[in-house]
Coordinates of C-alpha atoms in Angstrom, one line a residue:
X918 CA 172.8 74.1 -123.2
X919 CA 174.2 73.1 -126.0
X920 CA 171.5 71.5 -128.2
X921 CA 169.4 74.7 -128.1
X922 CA 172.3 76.7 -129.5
X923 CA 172.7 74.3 -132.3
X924 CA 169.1 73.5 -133.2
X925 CA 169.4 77.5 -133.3
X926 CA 171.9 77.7 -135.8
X927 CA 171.3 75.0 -138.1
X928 CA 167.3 75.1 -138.4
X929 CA 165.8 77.7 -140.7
X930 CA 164.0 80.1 -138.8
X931 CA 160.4 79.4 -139.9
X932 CA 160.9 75.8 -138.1
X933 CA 163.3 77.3 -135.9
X934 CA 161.2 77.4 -132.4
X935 CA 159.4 74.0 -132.8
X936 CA 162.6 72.1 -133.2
X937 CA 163.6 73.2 -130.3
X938 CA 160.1 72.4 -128.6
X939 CA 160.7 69.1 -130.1
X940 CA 164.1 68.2 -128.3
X941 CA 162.2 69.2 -125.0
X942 CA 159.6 66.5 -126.1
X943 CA 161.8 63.8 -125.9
X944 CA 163.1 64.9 -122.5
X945 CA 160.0 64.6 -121.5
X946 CA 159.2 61.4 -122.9
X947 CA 162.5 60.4 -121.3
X948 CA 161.0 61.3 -117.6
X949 CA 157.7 59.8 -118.4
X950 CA 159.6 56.1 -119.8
X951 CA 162.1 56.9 -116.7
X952 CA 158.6 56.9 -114.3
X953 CA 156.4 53.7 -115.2
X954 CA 159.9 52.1 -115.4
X955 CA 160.0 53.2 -111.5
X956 CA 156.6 51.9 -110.9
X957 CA 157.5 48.7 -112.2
X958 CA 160.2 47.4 -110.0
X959 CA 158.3 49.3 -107.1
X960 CA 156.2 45.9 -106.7
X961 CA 156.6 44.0 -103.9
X962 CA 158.1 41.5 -104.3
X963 CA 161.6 40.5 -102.9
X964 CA 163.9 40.8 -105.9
X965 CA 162.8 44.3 -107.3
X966 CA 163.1 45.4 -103.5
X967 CA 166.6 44.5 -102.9
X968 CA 167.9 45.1 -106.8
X969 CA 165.5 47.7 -108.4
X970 CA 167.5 50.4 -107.7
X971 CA 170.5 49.1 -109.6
X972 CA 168.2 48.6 -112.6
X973 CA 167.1 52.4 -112.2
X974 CA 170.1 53.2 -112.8
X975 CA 171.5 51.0 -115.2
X976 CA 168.7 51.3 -117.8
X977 CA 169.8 55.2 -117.4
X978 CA 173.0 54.2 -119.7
X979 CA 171.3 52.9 -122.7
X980 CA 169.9 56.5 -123.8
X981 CA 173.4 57.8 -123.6
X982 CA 175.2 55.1 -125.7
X983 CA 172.2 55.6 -128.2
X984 CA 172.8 59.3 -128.3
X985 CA 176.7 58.9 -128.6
X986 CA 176.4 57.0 -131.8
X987 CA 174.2 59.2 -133.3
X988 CA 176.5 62.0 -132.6
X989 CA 179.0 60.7 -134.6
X990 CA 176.7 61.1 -137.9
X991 CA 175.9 64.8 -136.7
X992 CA 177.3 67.4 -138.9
X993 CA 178.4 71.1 -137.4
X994 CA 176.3 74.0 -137.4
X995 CA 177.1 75.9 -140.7
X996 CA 177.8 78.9 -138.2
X997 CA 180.6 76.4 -137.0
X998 CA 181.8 76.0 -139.8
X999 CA 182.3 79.4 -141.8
X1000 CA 183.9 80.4 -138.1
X1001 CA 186.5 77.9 -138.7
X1002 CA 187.1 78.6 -142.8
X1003 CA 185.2 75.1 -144.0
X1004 CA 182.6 77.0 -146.8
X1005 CA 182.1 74.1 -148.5
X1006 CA 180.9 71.9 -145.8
X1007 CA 178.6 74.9 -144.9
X1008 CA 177.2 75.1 -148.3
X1009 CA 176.3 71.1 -147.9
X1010 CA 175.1 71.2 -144.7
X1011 CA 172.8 74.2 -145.8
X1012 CA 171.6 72.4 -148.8
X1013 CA 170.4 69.5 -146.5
X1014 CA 167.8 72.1 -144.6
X1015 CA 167.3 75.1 -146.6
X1016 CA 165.8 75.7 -150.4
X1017 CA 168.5 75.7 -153.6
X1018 CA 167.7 79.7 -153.8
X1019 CA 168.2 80.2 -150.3
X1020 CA 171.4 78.5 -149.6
X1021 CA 174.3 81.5 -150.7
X1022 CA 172.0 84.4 -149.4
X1023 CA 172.1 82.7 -146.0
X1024 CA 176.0 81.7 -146.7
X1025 CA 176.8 85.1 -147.3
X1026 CA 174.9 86.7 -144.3
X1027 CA 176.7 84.0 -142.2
X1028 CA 180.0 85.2 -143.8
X1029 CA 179.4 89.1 -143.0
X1030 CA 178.9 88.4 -139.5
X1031 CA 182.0 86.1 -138.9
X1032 CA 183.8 89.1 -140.7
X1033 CA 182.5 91.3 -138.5
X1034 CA 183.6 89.2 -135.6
X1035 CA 186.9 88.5 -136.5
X1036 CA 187.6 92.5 -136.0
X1037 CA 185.5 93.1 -133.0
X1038 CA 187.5 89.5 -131.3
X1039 CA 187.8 90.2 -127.4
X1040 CA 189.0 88.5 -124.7
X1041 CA 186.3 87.7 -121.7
X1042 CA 186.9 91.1 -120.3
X1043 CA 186.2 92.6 -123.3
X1044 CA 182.7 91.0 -123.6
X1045 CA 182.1 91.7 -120.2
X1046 CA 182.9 95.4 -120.7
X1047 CA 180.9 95.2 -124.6
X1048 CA 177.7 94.0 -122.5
X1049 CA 177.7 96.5 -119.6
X1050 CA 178.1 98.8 -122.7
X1051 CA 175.5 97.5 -125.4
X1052 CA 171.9 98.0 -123.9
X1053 CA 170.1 95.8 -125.8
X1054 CA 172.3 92.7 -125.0
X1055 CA 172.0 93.6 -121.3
X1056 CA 168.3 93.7 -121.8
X1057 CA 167.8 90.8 -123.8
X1058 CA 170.3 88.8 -121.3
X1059 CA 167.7 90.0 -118.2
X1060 CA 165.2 88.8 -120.1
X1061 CA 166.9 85.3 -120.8
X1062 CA 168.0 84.5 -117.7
X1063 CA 164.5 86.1 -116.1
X1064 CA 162.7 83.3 -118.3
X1065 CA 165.2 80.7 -117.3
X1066 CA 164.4 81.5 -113.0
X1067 CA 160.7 82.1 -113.2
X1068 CA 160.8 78.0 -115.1
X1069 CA 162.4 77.3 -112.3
X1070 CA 160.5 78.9 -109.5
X1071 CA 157.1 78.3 -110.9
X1072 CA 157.8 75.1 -109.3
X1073 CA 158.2 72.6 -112.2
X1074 CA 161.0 70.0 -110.9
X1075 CA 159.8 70.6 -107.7
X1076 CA 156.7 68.8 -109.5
X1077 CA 158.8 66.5 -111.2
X1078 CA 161.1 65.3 -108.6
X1079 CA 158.2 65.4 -105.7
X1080 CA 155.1 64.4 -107.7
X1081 CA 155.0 61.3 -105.9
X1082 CA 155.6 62.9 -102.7
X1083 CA 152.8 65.1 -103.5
X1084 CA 150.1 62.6 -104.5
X1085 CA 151.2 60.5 -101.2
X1086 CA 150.9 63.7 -98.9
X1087 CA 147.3 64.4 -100.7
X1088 CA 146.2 61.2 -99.2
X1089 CA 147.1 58.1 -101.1
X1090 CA 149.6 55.3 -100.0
X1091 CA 153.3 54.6 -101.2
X1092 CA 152.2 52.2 -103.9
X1093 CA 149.1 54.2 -105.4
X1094 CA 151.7 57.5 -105.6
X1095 CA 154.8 55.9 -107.5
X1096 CA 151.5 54.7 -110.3
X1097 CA 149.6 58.0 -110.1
X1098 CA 153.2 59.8 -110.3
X1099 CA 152.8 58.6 -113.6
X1100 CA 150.1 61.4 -114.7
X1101 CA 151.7 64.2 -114.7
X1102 CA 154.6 63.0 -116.5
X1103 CA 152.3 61.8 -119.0
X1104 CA 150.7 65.4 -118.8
X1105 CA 154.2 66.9 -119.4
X1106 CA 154.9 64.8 -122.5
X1107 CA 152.0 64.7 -124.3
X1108 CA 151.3 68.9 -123.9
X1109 CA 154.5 69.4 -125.0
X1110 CA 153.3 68.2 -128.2
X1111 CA 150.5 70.7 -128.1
X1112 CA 153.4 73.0 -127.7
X1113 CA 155.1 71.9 -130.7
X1114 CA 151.9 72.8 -132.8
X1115 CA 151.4 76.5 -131.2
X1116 CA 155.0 77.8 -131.3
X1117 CA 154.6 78.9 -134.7
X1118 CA 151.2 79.1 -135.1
X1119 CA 150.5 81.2 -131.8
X1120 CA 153.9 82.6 -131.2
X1121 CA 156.2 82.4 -128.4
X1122 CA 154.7 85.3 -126.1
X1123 CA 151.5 84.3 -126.2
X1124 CA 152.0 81.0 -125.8
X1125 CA 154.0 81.8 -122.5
X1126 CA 151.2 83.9 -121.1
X1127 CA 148.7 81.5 -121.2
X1128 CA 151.1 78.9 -119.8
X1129 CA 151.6 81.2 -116.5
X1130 CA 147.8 81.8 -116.5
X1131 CA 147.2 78.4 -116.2
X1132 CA 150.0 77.4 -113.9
X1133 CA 149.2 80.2 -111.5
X1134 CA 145.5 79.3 -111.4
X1135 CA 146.1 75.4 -110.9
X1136 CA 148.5 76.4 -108.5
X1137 CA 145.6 78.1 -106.3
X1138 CA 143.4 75.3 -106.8
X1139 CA 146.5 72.7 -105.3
X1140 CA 146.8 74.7 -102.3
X1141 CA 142.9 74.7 -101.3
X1142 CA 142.9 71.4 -102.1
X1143 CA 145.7 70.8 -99.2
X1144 CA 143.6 74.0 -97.3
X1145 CA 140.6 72.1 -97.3
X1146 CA 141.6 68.8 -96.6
X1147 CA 143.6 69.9 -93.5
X1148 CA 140.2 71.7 -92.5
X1149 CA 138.3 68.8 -92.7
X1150 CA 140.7 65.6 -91.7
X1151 CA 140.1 63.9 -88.6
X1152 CA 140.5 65.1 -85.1
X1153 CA 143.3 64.9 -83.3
X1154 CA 144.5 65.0 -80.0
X1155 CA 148.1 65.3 -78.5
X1156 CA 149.1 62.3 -76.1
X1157 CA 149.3 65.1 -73.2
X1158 CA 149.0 68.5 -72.4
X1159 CA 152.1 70.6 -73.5
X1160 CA 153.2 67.6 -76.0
X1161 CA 155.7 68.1 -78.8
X1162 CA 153.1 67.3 -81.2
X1163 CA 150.1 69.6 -79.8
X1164 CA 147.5 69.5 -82.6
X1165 CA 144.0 69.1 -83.1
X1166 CA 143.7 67.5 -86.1
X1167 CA 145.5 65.0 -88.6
X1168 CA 146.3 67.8 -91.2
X1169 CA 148.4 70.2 -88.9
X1170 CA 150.2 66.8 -87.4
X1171 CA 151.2 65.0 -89.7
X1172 CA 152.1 68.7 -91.8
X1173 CA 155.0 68.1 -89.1
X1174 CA 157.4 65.4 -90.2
X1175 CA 158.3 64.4 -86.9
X1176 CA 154.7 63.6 -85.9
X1177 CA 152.8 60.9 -86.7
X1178 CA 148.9 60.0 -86.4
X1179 CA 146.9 57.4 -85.3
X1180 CA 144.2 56.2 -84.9
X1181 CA 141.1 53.1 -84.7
X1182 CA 139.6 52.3 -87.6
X1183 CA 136.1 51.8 -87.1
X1184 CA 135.3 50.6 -90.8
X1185 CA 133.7 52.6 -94.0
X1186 CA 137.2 54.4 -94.1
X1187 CA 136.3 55.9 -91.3
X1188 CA 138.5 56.4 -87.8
X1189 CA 137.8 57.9 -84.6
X1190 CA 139.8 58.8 -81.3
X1191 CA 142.8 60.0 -83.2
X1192 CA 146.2 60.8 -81.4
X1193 CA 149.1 63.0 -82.5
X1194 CA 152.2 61.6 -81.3
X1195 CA 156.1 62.1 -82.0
X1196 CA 157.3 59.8 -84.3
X1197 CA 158.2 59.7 -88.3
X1198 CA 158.2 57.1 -90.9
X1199 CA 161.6 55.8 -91.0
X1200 CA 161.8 55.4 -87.1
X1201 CA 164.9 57.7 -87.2
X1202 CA 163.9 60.2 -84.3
X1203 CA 161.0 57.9 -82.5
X1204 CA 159.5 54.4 -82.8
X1205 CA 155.6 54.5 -83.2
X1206 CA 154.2 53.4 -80.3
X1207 CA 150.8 51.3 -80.6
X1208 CA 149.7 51.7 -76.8
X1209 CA 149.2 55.2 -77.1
X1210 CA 146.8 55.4 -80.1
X1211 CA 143.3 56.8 -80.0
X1212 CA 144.0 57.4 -76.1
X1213 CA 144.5 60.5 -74.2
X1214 CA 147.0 60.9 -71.2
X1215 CA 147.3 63.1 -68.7
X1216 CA 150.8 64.6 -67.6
X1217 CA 152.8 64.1 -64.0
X1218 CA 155.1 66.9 -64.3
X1219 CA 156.3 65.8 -60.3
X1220 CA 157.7 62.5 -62.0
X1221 CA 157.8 63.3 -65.3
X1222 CA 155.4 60.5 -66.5
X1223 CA 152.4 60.2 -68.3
X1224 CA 149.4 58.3 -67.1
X1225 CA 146.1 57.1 -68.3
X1226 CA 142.6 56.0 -67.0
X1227 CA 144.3 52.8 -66.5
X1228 CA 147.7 52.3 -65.8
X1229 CA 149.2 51.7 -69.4
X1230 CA 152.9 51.2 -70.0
X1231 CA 154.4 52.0 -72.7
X1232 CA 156.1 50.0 -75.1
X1233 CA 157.4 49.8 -78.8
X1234 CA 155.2 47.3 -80.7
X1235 CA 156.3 45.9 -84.0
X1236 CA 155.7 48.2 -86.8
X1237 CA 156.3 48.6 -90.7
X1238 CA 154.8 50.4 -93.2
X1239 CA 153.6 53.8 -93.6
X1240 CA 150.0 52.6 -92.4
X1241 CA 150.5 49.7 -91.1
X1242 CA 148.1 47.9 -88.7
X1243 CA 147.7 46.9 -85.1
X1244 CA 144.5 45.7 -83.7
X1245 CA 142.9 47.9 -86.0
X1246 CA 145.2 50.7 -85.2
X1247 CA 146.7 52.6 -88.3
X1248 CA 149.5 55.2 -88.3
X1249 CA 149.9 58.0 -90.5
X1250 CA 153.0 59.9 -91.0
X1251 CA 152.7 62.2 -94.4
X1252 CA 148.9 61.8 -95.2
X1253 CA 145.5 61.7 -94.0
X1254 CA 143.2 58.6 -93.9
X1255 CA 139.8 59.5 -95.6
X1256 CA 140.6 62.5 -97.5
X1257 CA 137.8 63.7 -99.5
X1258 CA 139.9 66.4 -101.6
X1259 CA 142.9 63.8 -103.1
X1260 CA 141.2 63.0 -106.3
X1261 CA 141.3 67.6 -106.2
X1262 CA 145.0 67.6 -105.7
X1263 CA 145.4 65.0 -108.2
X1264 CA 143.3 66.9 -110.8
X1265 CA 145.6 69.7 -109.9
X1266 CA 149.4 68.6 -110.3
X1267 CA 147.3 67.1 -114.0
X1268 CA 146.3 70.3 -114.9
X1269 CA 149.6 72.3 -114.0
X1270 CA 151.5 70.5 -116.3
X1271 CA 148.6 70.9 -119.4
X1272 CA 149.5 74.7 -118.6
X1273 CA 153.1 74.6 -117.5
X1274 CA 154.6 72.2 -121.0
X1275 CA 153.2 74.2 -123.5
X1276 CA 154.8 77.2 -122.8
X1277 CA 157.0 78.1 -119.8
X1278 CA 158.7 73.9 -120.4
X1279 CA 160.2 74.8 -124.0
X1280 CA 160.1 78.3 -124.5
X1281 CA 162.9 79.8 -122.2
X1282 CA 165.1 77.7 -124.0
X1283 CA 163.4 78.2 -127.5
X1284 CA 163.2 82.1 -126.8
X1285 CA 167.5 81.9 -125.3
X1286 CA 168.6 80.5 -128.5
X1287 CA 167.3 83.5 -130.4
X1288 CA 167.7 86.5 -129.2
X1289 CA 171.4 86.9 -128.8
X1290 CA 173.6 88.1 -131.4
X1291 CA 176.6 85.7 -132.4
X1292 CA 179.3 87.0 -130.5
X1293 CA 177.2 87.4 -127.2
X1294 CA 175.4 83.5 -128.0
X1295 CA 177.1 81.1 -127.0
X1296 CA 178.5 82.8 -123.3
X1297 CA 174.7 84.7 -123.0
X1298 CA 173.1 81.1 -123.0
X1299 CA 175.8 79.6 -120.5
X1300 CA 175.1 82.7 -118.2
X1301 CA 171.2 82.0 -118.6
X1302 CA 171.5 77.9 -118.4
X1303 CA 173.4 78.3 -114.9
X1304 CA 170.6 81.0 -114.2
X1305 CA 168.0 77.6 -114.6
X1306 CA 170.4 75.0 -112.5
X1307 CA 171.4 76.9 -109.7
X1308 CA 167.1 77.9 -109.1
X1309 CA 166.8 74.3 -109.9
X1310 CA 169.2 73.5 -107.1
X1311 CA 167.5 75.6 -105.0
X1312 CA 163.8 75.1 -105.0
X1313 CA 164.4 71.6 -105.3
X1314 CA 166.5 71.6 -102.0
X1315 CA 163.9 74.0 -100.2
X1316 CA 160.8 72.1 -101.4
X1317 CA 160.5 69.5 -98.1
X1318 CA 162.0 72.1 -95.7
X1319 CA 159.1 74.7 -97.0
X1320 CA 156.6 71.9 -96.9
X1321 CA 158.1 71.4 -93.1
X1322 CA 158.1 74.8 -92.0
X1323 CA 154.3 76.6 -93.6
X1324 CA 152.8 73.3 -94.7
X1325 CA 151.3 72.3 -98.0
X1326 CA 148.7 75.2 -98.7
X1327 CA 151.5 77.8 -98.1
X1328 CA 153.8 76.4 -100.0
X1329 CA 152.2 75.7 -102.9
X1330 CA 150.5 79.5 -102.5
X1331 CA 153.8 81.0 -102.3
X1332 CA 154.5 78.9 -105.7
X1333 CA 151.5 80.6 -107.3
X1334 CA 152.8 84.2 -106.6
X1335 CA 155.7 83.3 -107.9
X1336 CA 154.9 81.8 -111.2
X1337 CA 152.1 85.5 -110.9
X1338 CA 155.6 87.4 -110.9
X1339 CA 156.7 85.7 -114.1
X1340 CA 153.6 86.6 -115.9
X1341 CA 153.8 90.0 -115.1
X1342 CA 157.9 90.0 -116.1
X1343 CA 156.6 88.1 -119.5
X1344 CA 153.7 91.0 -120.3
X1345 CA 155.9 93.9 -119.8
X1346 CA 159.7 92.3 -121.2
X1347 CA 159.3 89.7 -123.3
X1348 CA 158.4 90.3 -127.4
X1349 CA 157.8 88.3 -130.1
X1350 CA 160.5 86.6 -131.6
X1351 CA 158.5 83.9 -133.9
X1352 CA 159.6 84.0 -137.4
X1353 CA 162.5 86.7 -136.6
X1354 CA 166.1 85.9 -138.3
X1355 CA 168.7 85.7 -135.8
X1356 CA 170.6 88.6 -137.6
X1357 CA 167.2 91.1 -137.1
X1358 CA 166.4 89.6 -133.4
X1359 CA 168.7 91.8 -131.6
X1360 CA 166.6 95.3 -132.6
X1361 CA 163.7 93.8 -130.5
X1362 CA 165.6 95.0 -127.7
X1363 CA 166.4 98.3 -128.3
X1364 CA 164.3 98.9 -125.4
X1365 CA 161.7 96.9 -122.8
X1366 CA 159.0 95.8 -125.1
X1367 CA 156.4 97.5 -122.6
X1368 CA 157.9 101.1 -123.4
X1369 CA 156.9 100.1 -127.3
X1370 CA 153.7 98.9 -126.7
X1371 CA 153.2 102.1 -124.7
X1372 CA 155.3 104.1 -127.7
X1373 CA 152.5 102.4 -129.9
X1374 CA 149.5 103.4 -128.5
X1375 CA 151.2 107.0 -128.0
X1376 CA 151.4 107.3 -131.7
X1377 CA 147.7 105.6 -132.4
X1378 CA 146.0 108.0 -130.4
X1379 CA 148.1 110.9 -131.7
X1380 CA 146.7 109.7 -135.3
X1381 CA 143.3 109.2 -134.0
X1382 CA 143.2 113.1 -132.2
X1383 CA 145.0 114.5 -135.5
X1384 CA 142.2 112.9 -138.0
X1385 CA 139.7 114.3 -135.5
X1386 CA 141.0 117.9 -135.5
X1387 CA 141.7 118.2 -138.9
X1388 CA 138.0 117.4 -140.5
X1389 CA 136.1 120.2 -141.1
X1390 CA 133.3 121.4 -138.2
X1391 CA 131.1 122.6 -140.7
X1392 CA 130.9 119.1 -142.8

């Protein structure tokens, strides 16, 4: 929250929006060094097994001790510092980042606000009650916060946290997913770059509409990915009549996290007489059971007993692994073996995040720091930075239990109308704020920007009917 806000306030406003892109650039380089880091001590090998964890999280510290030392050569905002009577050390700050000519015009302007804050000084209740009563701040505080839940629940961390998750449930093992987790943070930092070149150039509302464009698109493409995969993975039958996993194929079992599938692999990736069994991949509600895979049993509901051609007991065989193997036997607890659309879903999650970093990664927080006037800043972006945490909270929570309760292709649909809700709230509220002081940002909201662009057009046409009827009919 708080780097925004300052970036905001000491950055002139021509540079303004791509410094801020730039400290989202470096978070995302963070997450990107935080993930090959994680695919390094995901080998197997004994040591990174039992201590890897404890490296995780001790590397974690360095960033921060970096970052505290730097902190103590950081000056205050020259906001800061008029608002607590230090002119001169506003006047040097400004001369480190602004033009010799520049420097007292933007002191004084500074000044005339503070002195207009020092009358209008409120308590909380007051700012509540100034809000409710300014219309402009209540609208551009909709429209921050709006930005801050549709970055949120256009599915980004659920991305970020899960991707590995993801890649895994499109088909590839535990190993190949931590590695290939590694592309789309890759794709996150690297387009936020391309961000960093557009803000100014493009402008912030473009820039955000073809970010949702593309995010709601790839989002499509994810979901028929999973759609088509679960269509075509291999058949499946329950271990008897009236089972608790009762499905026909490996998609809609294994969608199920307490079913598992298995089957006999008869070589060129290919498996037949597949069974859909209870069990999960941590053995914490069932132990897989080997002598029922790739056979059918019939059900003794005077005993309570199942029963095959032949008489098989049944037993809990030694098992590890998510597809470990048994007599050629494999089970399969969040995936499908020989899925043809992986490499599809991989492309996807990719292409999200070319869309997704852009636009909708920096600019909520680029567009937050401007549009607020200086008494409603810093509380306005606290308001909208909860707004971001608590939908974080929640999608990230919700993600696996979704997954669980629709399955993939649902889910990921549901994420796509979604992120098609933002673009429509980012056409019709959200204006231009590239290249807009901070002082002259607040008349953008006078009213929603869709009722000017509607005033606009009103007024064109009204020239265009007035040059009509005003030329002479006999010319």
């Amino acid at each position: 929250m708080t780097v925004p806000v300052y970036i905001s306030e000491t950055a002139p406003s021509n540079i303004r929006g791509r410094l801020i892109v730039v400290n989202n650039l470096f978070i995302t380089g963070g997450q990107l060094v935080a993930t090959v880091i994680d695919g390094l001590f995901s080998i197997d090998h004994k040591f990174a097994i039992e201590n890897g964890w404890r490296f995780m999280l001790g590397l974690a510290g360095l960033p921060s001790v970096v970052m505290f030392v730097g902190l103590i050569f950081m000056p205050e905002s020259p906001r800061w510092l008029v608002f607590h009577n230090k002119d001169e050390q506003a006047r040097k700050v400004l001369a480190k980042t602004r033009q010799p000519e520049k420097i007292e015009e933007e002191l004084t302007s500074i000044k005339k606000e503070y002195e207009q804050l020092k009358k209008e000084k409120m308590s909380v209740f007051a700012f509540i009650s100034r809000v409710f009563h300014t219309r402009s701040i209540m609208l551009a505080i909709f429209v921050g916060c709006g930005l801050q839940v549709f970055q949120q629940i256009s599915g980004i961390n659920t991305i970020m946290y899960y991707s590995a998750s993801i890649i895994q449930m499109s088909g590839y093992s535990d190993q190949q997913a931590i590695w290939f987790a590694i592309l789309p943070a890759f794709a996150n930092f690297s387009f936020t770059i391309v961000g960093l070149y557009f803000v100014e150039r493009v402008g912030r509302r473009k820039l955000l509409i073809v970010s949702l464009i593309g995010v709601v698109f790839w989002f499509i493409v994810l979901s028929m990915s999973f759609l088509l995969a679960s269509q075509n993975s291999p058949v499946a039958m329950s271990l008897y009549p009236g089972a608790k996993c009762d499905y026909d194929n490996c998609g809609t079992c294994v969608a199920n996290s307490n079913c598992g599938f298995c089957a006999i692999k008869v070589g060129n990736g290919k498996y037949s007489n597949g069974t859909c069994s209870k069990g999960d991949k941590d053995h914490s509600n069932f132990q897989p059971d080997n002598s029922t895979c790739g056979t059918h049993y019939e059900y003794d509901h005077s005993n309570n007993s199942i029963f095959g051609q032949n008489d098989v007991t049944i037993y809990d065989s030694e098992y590890s692994g998510n597809n470990s193997k048994v007599s050629g036997k494999q089970w399969h607890f969040e995936y499908c073996p020989d899925n043809k659309f992986a490499i599809l879903s991989l492309v996807s999650l990719f292409m999200y995040l070319v869309f997704f970093a852009p636009g909708m990664g920096p600019l909520p927080w680029t567009i937050n720091s401007e549009i607020y006037p200086m008494w409603a800043r810093s509380n306005a972006v606290a308001l909208a930075t909860t707004c971001n945490w608590m939908f974080n909270l929640l999608v990230s929570l919700t993600f696996l239990s979704l997954i669980d309760a629709v399955g993939q292709p649902k889910a990921f649909m549901l994420y796509a109308i979604l992120a098609f809700t933002g673009l429509v709230f980012v056409v019709l509220l959200v204006p231009e704020t590239k290249g807009v002081s901070l002082e002259m940002v607040e008349q953008l909201f006078e009213r929603p920007h869709f009722l000017k662009w509607c005033g606009r057009r009103i007024r064109r046409k009204g020239k265009m009917m007035k040059k009509l009827t005003s030329v002479d009919p006999d010319e």
